PDB file of C-alpha atoms in Angstrom:
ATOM      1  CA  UNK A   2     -22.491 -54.306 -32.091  1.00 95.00           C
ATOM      2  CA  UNK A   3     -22.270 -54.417 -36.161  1.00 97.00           C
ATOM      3  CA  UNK A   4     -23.501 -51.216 -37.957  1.00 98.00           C
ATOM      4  CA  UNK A   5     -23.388 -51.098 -41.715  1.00 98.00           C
ATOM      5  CA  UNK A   6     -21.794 -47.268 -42.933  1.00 97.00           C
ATOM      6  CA  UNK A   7     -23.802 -45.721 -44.674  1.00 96.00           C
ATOM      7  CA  UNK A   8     -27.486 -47.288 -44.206  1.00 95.00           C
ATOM      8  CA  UNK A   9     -28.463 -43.562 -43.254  1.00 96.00           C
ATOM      9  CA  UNK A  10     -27.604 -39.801 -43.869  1.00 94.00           C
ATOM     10  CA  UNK A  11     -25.043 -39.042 -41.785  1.00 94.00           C
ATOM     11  CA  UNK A  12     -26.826 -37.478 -39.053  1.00 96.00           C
ATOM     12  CA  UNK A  13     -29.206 -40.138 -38.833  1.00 97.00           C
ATOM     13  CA  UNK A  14     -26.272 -42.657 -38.522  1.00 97.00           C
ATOM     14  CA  UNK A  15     -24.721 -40.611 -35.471  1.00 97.00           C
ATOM     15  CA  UNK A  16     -27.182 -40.210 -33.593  1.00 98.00           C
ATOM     16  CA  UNK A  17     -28.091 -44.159 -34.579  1.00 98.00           C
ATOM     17  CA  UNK A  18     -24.790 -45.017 -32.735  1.00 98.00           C
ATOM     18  CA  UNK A  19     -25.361 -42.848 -29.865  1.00 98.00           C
ATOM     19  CA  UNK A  20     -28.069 -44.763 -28.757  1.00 98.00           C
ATOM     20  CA  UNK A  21     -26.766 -47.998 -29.464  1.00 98.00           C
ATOM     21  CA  UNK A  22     -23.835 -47.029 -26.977  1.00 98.00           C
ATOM     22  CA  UNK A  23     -26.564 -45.491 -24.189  1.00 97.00           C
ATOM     23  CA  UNK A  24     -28.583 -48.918 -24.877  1.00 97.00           C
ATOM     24  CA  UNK A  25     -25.704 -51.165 -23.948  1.00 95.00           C
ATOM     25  CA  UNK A  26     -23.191 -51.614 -26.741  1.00 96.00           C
ATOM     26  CA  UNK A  27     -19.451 -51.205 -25.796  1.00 92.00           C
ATOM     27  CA  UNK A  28     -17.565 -51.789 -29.025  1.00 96.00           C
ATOM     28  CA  UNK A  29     -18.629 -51.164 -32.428  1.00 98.00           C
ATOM     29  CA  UNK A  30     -17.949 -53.358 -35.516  1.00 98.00           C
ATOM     30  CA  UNK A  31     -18.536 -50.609 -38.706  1.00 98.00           C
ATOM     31  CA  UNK A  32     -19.034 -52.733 -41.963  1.00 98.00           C
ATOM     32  CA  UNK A  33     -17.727 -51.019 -44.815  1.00 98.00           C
ATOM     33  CA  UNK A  34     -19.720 -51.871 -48.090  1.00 96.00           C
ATOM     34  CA  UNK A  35     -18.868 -53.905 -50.876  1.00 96.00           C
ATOM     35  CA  UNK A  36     -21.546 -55.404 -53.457  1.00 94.00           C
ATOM     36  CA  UNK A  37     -19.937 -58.793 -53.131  1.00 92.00           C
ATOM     37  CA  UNK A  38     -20.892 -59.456 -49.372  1.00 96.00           C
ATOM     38  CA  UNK A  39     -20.380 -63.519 -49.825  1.00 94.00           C
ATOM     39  CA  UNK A  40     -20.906 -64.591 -45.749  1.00 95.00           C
ATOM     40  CA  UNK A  41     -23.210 -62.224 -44.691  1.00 97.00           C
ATOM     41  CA  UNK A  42     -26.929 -62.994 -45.229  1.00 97.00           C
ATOM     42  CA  UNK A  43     -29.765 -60.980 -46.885  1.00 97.00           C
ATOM     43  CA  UNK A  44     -30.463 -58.525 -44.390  1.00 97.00           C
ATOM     44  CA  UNK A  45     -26.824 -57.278 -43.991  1.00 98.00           C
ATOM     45  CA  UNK A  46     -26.298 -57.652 -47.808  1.00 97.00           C
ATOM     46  CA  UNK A  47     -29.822 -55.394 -48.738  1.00 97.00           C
ATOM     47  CA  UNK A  48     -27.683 -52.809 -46.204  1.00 97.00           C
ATOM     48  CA  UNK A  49     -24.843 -52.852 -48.246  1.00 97.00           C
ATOM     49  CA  UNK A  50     -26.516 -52.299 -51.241  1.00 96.00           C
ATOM     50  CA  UNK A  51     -28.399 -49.633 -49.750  1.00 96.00           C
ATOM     51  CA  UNK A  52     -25.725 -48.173 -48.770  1.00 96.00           C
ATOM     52  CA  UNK A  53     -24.023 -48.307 -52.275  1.00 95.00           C
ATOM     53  CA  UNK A  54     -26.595 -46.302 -53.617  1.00 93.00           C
ATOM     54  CA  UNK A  55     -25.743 -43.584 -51.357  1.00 86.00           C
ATOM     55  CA  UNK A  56     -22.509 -43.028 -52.778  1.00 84.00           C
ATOM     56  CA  UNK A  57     -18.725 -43.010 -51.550  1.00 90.00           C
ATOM     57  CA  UNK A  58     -18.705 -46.116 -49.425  1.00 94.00           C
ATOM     58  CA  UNK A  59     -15.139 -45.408 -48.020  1.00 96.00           C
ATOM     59  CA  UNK A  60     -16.101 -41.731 -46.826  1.00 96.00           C
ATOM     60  CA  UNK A  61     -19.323 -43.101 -45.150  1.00 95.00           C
ATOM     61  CA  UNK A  62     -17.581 -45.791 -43.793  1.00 97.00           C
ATOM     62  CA  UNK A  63     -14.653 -43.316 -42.545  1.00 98.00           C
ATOM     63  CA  UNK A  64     -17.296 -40.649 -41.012  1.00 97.00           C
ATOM     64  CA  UNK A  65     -19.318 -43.735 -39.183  1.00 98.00           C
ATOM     65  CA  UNK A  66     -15.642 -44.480 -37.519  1.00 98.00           C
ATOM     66  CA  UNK A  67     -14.881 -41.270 -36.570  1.00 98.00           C
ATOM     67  CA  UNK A  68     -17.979 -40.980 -34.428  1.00 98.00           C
ATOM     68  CA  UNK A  69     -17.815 -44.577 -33.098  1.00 98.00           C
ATOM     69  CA  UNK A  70     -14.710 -44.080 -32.261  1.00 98.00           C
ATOM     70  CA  UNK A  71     -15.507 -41.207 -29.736  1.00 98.00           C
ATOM     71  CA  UNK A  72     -18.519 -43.077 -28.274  1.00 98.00           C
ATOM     72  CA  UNK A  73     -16.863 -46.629 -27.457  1.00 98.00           C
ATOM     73  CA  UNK A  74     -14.020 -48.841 -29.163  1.00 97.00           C
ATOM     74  CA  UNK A  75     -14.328 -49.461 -32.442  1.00 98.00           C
ATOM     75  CA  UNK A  76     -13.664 -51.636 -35.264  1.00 98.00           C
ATOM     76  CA  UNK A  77     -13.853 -52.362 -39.360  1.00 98.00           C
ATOM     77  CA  UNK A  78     -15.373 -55.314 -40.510  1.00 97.00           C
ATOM     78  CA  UNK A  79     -15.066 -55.289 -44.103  1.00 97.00           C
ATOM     79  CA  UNK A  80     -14.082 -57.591 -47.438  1.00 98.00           C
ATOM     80  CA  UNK A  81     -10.696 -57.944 -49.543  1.00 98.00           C
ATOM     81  CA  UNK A  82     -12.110 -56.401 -52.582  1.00 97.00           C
ATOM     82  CA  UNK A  83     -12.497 -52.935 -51.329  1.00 97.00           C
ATOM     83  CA  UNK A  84      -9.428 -52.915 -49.811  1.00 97.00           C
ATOM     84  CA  UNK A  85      -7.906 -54.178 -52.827  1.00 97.00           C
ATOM     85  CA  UNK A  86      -9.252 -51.578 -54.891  1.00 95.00           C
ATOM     86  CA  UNK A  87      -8.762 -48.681 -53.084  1.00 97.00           C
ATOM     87  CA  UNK A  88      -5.104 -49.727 -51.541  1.00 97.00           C
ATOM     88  CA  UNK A  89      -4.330 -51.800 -48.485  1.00 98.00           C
ATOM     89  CA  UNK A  90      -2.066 -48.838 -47.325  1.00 98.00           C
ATOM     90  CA  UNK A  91      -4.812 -46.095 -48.210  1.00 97.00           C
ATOM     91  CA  UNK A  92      -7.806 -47.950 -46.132  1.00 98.00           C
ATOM     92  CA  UNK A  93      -5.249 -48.981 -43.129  1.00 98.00           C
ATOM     93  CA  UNK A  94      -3.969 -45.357 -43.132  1.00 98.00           C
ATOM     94  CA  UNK A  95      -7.696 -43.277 -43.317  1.00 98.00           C
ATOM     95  CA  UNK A  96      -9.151 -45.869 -41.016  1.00 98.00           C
ATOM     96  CA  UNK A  97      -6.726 -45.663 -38.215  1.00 98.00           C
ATOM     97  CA  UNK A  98      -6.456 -41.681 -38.615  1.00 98.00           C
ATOM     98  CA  UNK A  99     -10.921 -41.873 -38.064  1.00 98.00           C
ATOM     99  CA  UNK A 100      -9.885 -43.732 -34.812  1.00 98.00           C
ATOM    100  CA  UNK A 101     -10.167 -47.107 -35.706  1.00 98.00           C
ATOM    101  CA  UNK A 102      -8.712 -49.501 -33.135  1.00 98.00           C
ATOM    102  CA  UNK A 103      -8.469 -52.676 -35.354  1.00 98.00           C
ATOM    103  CA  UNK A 104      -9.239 -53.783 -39.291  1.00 98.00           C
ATOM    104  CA  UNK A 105     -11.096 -57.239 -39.717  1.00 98.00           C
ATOM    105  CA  UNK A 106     -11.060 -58.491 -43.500  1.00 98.00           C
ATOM    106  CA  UNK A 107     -13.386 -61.791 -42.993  1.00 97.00           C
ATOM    107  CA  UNK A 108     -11.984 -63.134 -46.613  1.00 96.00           C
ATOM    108  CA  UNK A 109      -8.457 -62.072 -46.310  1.00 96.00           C
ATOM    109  CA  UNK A 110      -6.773 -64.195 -49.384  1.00 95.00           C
ATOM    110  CA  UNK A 111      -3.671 -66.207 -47.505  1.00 92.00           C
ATOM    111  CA  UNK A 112      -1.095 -64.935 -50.096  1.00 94.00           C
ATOM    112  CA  UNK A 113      -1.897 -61.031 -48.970  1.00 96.00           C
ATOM    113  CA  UNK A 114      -1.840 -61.827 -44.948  1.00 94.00           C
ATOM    114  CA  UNK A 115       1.328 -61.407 -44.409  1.00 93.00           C
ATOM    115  CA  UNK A 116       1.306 -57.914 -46.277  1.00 95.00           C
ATOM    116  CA  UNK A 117      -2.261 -56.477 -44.981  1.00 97.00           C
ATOM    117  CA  UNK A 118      -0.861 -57.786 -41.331  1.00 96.00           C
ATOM    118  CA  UNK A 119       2.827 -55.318 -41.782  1.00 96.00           C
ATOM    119  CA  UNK A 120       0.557 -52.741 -43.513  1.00 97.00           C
ATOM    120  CA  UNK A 121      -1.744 -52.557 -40.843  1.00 97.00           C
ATOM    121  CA  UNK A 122       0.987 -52.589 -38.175  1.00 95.00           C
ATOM    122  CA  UNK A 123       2.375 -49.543 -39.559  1.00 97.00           C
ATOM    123  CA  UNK A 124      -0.249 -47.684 -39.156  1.00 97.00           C
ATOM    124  CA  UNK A 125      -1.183 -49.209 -35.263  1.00 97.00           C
ATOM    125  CA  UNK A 126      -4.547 -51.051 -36.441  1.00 98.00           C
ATOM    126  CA  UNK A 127      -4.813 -54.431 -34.998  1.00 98.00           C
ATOM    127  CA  UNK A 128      -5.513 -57.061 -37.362  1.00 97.00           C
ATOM    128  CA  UNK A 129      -8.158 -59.471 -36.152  1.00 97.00           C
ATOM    129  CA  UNK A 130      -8.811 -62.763 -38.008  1.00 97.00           C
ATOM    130  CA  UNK A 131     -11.832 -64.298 -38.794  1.00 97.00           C
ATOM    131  CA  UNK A 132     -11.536 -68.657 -38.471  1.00 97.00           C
ATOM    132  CA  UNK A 133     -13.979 -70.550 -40.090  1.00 95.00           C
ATOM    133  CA  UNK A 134     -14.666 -74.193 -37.978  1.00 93.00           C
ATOM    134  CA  UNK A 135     -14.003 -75.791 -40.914  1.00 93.00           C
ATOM    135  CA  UNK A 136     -10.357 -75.187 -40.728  1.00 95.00           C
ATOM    136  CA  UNK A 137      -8.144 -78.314 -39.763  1.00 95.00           C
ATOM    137  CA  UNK A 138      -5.447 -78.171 -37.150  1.00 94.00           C
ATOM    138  CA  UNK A 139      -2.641 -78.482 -39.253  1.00 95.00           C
ATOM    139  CA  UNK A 140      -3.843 -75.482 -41.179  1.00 94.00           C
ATOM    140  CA  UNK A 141      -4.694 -73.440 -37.895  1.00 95.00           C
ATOM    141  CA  UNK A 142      -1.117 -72.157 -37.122  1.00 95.00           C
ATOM    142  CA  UNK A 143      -1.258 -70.445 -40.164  1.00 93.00           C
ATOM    143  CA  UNK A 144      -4.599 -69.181 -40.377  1.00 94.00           C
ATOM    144  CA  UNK A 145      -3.941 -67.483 -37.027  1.00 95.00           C
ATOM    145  CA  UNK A 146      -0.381 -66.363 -37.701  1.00 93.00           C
ATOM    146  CA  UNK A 147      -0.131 -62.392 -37.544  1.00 92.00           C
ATOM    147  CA  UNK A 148      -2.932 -61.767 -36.277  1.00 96.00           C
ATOM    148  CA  UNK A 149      -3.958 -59.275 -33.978  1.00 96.00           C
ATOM    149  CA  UNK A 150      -6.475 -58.430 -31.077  1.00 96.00           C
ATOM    150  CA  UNK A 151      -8.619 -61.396 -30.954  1.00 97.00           C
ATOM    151  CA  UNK A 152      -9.777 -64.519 -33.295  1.00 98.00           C
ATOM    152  CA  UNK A 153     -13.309 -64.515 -34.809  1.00 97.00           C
ATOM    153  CA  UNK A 154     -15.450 -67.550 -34.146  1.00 97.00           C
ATOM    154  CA  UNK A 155     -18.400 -67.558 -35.966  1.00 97.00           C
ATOM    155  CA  UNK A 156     -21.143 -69.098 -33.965  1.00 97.00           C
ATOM    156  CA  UNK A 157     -22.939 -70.800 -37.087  1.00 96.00           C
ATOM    157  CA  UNK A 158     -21.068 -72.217 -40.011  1.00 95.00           C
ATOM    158  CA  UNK A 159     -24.142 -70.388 -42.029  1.00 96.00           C
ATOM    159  CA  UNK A 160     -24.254 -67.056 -43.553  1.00 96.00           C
ATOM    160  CA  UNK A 161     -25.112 -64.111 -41.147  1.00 96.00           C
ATOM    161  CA  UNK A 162     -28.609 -63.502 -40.316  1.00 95.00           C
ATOM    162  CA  UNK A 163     -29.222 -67.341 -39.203  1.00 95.00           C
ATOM    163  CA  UNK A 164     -32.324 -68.137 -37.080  1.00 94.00           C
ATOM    164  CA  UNK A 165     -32.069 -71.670 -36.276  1.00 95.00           C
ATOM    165  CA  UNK A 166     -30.501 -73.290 -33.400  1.00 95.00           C
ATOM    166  CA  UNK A 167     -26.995 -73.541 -32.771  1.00 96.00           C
ATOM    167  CA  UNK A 168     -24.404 -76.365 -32.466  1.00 96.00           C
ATOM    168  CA  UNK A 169     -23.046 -75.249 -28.926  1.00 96.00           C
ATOM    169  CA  UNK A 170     -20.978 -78.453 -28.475  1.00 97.00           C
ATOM    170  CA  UNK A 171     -19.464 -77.954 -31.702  1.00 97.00           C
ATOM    171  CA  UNK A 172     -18.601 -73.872 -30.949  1.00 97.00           C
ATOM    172  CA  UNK A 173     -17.136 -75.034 -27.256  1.00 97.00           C
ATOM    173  CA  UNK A 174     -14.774 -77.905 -29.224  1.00 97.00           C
ATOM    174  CA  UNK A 175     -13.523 -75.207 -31.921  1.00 97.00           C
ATOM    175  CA  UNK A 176     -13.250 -72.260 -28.858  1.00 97.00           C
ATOM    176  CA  UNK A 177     -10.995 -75.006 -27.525  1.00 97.00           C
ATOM    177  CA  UNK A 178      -9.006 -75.086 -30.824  1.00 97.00           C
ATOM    178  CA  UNK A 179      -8.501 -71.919 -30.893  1.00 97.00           C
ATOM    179  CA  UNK A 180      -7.528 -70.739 -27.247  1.00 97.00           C
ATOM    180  CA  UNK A 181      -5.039 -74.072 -28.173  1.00 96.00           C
ATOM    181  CA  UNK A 182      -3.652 -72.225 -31.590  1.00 96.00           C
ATOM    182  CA  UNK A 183      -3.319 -68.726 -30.124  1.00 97.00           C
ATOM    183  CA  UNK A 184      -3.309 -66.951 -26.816  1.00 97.00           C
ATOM    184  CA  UNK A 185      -5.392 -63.953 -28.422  1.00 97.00           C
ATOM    185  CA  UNK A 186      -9.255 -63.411 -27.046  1.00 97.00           C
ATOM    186  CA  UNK A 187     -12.100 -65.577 -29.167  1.00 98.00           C
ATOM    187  CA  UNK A 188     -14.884 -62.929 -30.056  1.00 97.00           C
ATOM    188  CA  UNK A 189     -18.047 -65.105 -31.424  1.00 97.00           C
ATOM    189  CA  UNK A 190     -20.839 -63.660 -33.457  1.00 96.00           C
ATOM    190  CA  UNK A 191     -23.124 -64.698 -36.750  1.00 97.00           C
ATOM    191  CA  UNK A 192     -25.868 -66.611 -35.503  1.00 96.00           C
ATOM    192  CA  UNK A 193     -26.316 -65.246 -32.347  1.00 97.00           C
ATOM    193  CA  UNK A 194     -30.388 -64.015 -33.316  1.00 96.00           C
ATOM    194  CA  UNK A 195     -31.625 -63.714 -29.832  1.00 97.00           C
ATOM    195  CA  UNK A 196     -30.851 -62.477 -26.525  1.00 97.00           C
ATOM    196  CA  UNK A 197     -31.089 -66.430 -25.171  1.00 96.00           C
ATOM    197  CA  UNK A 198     -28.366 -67.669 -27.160  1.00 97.00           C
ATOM    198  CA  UNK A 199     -26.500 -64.739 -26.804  1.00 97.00           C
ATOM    199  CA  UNK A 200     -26.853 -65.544 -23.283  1.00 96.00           C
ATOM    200  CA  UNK A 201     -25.506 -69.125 -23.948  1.00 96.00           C
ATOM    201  CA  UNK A 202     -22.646 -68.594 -26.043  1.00 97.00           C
ATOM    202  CA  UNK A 203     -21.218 -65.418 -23.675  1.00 96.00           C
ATOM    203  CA  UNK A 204     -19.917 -67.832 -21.410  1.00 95.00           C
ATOM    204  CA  UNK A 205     -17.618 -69.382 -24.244  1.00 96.00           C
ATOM    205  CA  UNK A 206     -16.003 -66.352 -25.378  1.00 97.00           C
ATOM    206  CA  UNK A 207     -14.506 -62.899 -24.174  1.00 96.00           C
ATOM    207  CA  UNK A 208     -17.286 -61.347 -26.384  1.00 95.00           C
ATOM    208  CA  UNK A 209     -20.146 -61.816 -28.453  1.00 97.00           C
ATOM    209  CA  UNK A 210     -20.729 -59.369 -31.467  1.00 97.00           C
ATOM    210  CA  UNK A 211     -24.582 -59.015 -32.203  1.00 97.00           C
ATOM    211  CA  UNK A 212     -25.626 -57.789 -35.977  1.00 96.00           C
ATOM    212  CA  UNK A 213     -28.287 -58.681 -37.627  1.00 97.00           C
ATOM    213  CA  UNK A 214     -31.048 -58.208 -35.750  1.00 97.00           C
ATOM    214  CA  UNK A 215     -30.157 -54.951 -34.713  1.00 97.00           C
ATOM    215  CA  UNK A 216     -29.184 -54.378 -38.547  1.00 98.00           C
ATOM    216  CA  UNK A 217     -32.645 -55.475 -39.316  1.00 97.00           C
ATOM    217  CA  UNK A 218     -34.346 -52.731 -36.786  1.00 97.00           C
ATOM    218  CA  UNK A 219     -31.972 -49.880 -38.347  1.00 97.00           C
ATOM    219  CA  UNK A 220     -33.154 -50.737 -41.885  1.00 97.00           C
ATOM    220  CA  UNK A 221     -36.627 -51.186 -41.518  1.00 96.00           C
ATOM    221  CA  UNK A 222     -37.989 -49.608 -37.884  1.00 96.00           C
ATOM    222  CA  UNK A 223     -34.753 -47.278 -36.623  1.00 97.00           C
ATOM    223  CA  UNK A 224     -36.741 -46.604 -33.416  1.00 96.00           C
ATOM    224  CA  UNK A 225     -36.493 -50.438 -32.206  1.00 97.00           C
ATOM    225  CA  UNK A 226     -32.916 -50.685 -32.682  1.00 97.00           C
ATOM    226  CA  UNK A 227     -32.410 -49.379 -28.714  1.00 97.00           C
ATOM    227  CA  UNK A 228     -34.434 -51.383 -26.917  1.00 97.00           C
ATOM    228  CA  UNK A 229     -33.231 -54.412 -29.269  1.00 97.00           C
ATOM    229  CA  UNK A 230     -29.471 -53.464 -28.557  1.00 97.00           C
ATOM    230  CA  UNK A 231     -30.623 -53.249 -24.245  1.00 97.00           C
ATOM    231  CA  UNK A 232     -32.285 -56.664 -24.437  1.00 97.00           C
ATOM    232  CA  UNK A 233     -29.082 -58.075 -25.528  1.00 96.00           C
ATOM    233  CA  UNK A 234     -26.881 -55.979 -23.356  1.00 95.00           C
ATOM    234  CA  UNK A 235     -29.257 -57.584 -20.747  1.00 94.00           C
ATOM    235  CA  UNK A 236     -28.569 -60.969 -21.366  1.00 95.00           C
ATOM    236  CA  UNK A 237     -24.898 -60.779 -21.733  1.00 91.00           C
ATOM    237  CA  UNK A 238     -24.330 -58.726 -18.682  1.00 84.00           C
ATOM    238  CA  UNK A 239     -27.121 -58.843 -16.181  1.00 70.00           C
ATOM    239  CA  UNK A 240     -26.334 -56.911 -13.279  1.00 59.00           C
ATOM    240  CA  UNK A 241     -24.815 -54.018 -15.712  1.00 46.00           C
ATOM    241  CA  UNK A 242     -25.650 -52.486 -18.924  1.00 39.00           C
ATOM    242  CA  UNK A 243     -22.359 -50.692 -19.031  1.00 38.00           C
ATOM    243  CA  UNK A 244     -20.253 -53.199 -19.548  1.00 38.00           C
ATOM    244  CA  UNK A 245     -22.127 -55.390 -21.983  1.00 36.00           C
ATOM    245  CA  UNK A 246     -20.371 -56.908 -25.135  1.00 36.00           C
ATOM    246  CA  UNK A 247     -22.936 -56.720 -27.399  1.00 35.00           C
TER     247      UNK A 247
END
C-alpha cells in the first residue's frame, strides 16, 4: 500500500496507517515528497504538493516510517532530487534508523547506482529498482545490477493514477524478462485502479502495490480509505485478509 508523508497532521497520518494495516495492507510503500513528481499522476502529485505546504518533507516522511515500520514492513518510494539535495548518506542513514526495510528511487540516474546501491548497503536498506518495459535486453543486466529486494514492474507504461485497461500479455512477456535478468521477486503496481485487475495481475507477481486509489480516498474522503484498502486485500487474497499484498 502507497501512502504519501505528510498528506495529514501527524496524528491523523498514524492512525491513517493503522487502519490501512487492520483493513488488509501488509507492507507499506511511504512516498517522500518532492515537487518534481515526473511518473506519478495528478492525484499522487496534488499529495505531494500538499504535503509541501506542510513543511519539512524529510521529517514527515521520517515520522510516517517510524510508525509504518511498527505496524507492517515498510518501504521509501521516493525521487533522486531529494536525495540529492539532502545527501544520499543522510536519507539512507535517517531512513533506516525510522525502520525502513528498503529505499526505492524510481528515477535513480545510472551514473549514481552504483554509489546510492554501497550507500544504502551500509546502512542495511535494500535497494529495490524500478524497470520501465521499455528497457531492451541488452540494457537489462545493468538496469538490474545492485539491486536489492525485488524489481518494480510497473503494470502500465502510463503515469500513476491510470484508469484504462491494461496490456496483461505485454506485463506477463516483461515479468518473463525480468525473472530471466534477475532472481529477485517482481513487485507490480501503477495501474492497478481496481480490485479486478488487481485480481488479474496478482497471479504474475510476488506482490502488487496499490496507490492511487487509496491515495485518492486519504486526500479527499479519509473515512473510505479502509474499506477501499479491504476490497483490494479481498481480491488479492481471498480466503485471508492477513496476508494480502496490497
Amino acid at each position: 500500500m502507497f501512502v504519501p508523508a505528510g498528506l495529514h497532521a501527524a496524528t491523523a497520518q498514524r492512525q491513517h496507517l493503522d487502519q490501512l494495516a487492520q483493513a488488509g495492507a501488509d507492507l507499506f510503500e511511504v512516498g517522500l515528497p518532492t515537487e518534481d513528481a515526473a511518473l506519478d499522476g495528478p492525484v499522487i502529485q496534488a499529495a505531494y504538493h500538499r504535503a509541501l505546504h506542510g513543511g519539512n518533507a524529510l521529517d514527515h516522511a521520517v515520522r510516517a516510517v517510524e510508525h509504518a515500520a511498527s505496524l507492517r514492513p515498510t518501504v521509501v518510494m521516493t525521487y533522486w532530487e531529494p536525495v540529492s539535495r539532502h545527501g544520499p548518506a543522510c536519507v539512507a542513514r535517517v531512513f533506516a534508523d525510522a525502520g525502513a526495510d528498503g529505499l526505492m528511487i524510481v528515477d535513480l540516474p545510472a551514473h549514481q547506482a552504483a554509489r546510492w546501491h554501497e550507500t544504502a548497503r551500509a546502512t542495511g536498506l535494500r535497494t529495490p529498482r524500478l524497470i520501465p518495459r521499455t528497457t531492451p535486453d541488452p540494457l537489462l543486466p545493468a538496469a538490474v545490477a545492485g539491486a536489492s529486494g525485488w524489481l518494480y514492474a510497473p503494470a502500465s507504461t502510463a503515469p500513476t493514477g491510470y484508469r484504462g485497461p491494461l496490456d496483461i500479455p505485454a506485463l506477463v512477456g516483461f515479468t518473463q524478462r525480468l525473472r530471466t535478468a534477475s532472481p529477485l521477486p517482481v513487485v507490480s503496481g501503477v495501474g492497478i485502479s481496481t480490485p479486478a485487475l488487481a485480481a488479474r495481475v496478482a497471479p504474475l507477481v510476488d506482490a502488487v502495490v496499490i496507490g492511487t486509489p487509496v491515495v485518492r480516498a486519504l486526500a479527499t474522503d479519509p473515512a473510505q480509505a479502509p474499506d477501499l484498502t479491504a476490497a483490494f486485500a479481498r481480491a488479492l487474497h481471498p480466503t485471508t485478509l492477513t496476508e494480502t499484498r496490497a
